[in-house]
Structure formats: structure tokens, C-alpha cells
PDB file of C-alpha atoms in Angstrom:
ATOM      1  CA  UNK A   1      11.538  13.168 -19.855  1.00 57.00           C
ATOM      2  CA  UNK A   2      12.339  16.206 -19.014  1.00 57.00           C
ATOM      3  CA  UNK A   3      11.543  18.067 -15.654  1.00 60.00           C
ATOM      4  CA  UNK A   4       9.712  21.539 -16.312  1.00 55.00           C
ATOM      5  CA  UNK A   5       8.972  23.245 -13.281  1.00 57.00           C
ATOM      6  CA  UNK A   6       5.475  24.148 -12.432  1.00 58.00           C
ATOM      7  CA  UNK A   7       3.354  25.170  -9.818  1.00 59.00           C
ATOM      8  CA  UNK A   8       2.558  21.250  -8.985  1.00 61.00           C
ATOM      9  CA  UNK A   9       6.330  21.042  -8.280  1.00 61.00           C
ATOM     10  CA  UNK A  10       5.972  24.200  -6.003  1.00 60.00           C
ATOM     11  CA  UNK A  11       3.119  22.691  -4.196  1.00 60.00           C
ATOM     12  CA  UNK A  12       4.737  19.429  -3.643  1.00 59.00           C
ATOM     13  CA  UNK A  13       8.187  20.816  -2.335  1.00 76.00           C
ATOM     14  CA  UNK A  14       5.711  22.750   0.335  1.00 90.00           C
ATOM     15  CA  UNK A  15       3.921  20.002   1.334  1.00 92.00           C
ATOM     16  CA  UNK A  16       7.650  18.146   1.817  1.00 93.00           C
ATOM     17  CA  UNK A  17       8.231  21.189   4.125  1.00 94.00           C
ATOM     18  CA  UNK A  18       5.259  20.630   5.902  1.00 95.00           C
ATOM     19  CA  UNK A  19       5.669  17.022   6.479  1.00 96.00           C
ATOM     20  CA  UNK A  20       9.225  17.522   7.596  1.00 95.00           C
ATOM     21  CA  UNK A  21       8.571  20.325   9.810  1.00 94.00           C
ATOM     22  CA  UNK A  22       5.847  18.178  11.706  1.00 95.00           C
ATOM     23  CA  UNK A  23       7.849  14.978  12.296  1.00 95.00           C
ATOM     24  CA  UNK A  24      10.347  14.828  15.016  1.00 92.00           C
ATOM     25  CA  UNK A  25      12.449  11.705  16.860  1.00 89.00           C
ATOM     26  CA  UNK A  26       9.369  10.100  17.978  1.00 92.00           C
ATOM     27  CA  UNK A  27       8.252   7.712  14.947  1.00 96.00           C
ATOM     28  CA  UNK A  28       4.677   8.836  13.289  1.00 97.00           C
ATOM     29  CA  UNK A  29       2.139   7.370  11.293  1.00 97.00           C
ATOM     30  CA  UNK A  30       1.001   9.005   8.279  1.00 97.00           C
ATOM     31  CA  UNK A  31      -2.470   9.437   9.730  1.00 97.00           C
ATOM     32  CA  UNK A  32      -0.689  11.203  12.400  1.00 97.00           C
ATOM     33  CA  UNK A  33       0.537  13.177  10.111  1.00 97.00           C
ATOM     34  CA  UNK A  34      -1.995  14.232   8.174  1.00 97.00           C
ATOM     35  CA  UNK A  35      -4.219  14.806  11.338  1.00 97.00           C
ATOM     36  CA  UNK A  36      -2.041  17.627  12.686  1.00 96.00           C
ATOM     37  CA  UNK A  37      -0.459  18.913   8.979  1.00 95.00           C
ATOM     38  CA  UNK A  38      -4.376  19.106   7.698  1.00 95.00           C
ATOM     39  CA  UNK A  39      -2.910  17.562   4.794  1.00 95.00           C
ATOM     40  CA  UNK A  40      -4.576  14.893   2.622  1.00 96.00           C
ATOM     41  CA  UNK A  41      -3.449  11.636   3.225  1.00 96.00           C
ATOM     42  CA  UNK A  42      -2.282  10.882  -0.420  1.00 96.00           C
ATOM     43  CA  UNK A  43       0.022  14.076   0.010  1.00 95.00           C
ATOM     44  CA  UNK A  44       1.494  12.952   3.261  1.00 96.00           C
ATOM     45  CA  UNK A  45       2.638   9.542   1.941  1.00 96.00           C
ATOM     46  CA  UNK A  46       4.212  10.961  -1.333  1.00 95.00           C
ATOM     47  CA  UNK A  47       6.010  13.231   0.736  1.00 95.00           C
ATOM     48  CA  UNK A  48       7.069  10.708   3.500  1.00 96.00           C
ATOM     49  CA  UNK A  49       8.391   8.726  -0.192  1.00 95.00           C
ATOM     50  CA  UNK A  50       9.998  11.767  -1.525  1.00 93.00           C
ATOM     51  CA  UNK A  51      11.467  12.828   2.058  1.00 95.00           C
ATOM     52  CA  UNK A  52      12.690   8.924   2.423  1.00 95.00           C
ATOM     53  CA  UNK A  53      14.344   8.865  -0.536  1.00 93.00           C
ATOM     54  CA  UNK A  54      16.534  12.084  -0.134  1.00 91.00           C
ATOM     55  CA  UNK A  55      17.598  10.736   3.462  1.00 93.00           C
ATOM     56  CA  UNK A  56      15.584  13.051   5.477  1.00 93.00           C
ATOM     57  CA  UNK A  57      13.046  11.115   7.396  1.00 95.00           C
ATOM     58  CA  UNK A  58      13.438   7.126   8.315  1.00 96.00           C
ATOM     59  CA  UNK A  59      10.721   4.490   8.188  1.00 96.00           C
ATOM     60  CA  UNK A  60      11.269   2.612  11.424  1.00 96.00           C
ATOM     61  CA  UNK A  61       8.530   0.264  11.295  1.00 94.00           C
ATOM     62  CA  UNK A  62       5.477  -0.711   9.040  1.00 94.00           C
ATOM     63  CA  UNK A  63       4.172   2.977   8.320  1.00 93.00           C
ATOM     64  CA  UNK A  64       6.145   5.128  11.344  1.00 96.00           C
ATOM     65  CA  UNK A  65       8.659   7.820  10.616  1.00 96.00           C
ATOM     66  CA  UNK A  66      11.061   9.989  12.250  1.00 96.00           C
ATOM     67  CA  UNK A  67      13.144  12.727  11.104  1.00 93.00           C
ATOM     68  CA  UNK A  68      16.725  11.602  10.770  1.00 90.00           C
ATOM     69  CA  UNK A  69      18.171  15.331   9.629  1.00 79.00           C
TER      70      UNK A  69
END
């Protein structure tokens, strides 16, 4: 496939920032998250996925994240 960029991508990257910019060195849940982000919860944990996977933030137990960058 091939990526085209769109406003969903857009949206998405954002939300990464958001999620990001809200976690810290204290781990987080995703409800946590979302709570203080006002954030759905669906877009929280594709972002915490997306964030994970490009070595930014660190699950360090079952469902709690910190920022490792």
C-alpha cells in the first residue's frame, strides 16, 4: 500500500503529541491519560502503540507508561 497523507494522518500525529506531552517518568495508565488529555480512550491507546513502537514512551507494567525520550 501506499501511504497518502491526509488529514487522519494529521490528526493522529497530534494526538501522538498530546499523549507524549502528558506522560512523564511516573508510569500512567491510559485512563489516566485520557482523563487529563480529554482524549478518547481508543485514541490514547493507538497512540501509546504508535509512541511504543518509535521508542518514545515504555510500557512498564500491564497498561502503565512513561516517557523514555
Amino acid at each position: 500500500g501506499v501511504d497518502v497523507p491526509n488529514a487522519n494522518t494529521l490528526i493522529i500525529e497530534s494526538a501522538e503529541n498530546i499523549v507524549y506531552s502528558c506522560l512523564n517518568f511516573q508510569p500512567m495508565s491510559p485512563n489516566q491519560v485520557s482523563t487529563v488529555t480529554k482524549l478518547p480512550i481508543q485514541t490514547v491507546l493507538e497512540s501509546l502503540i504508535r509512541l511504543e513502537l518509535m521508542g518514545y514512551v515504555l510500557e512498564v507494567s500491564k497498561n502503565h507508561y512513561v516517557k523514555v525520550k
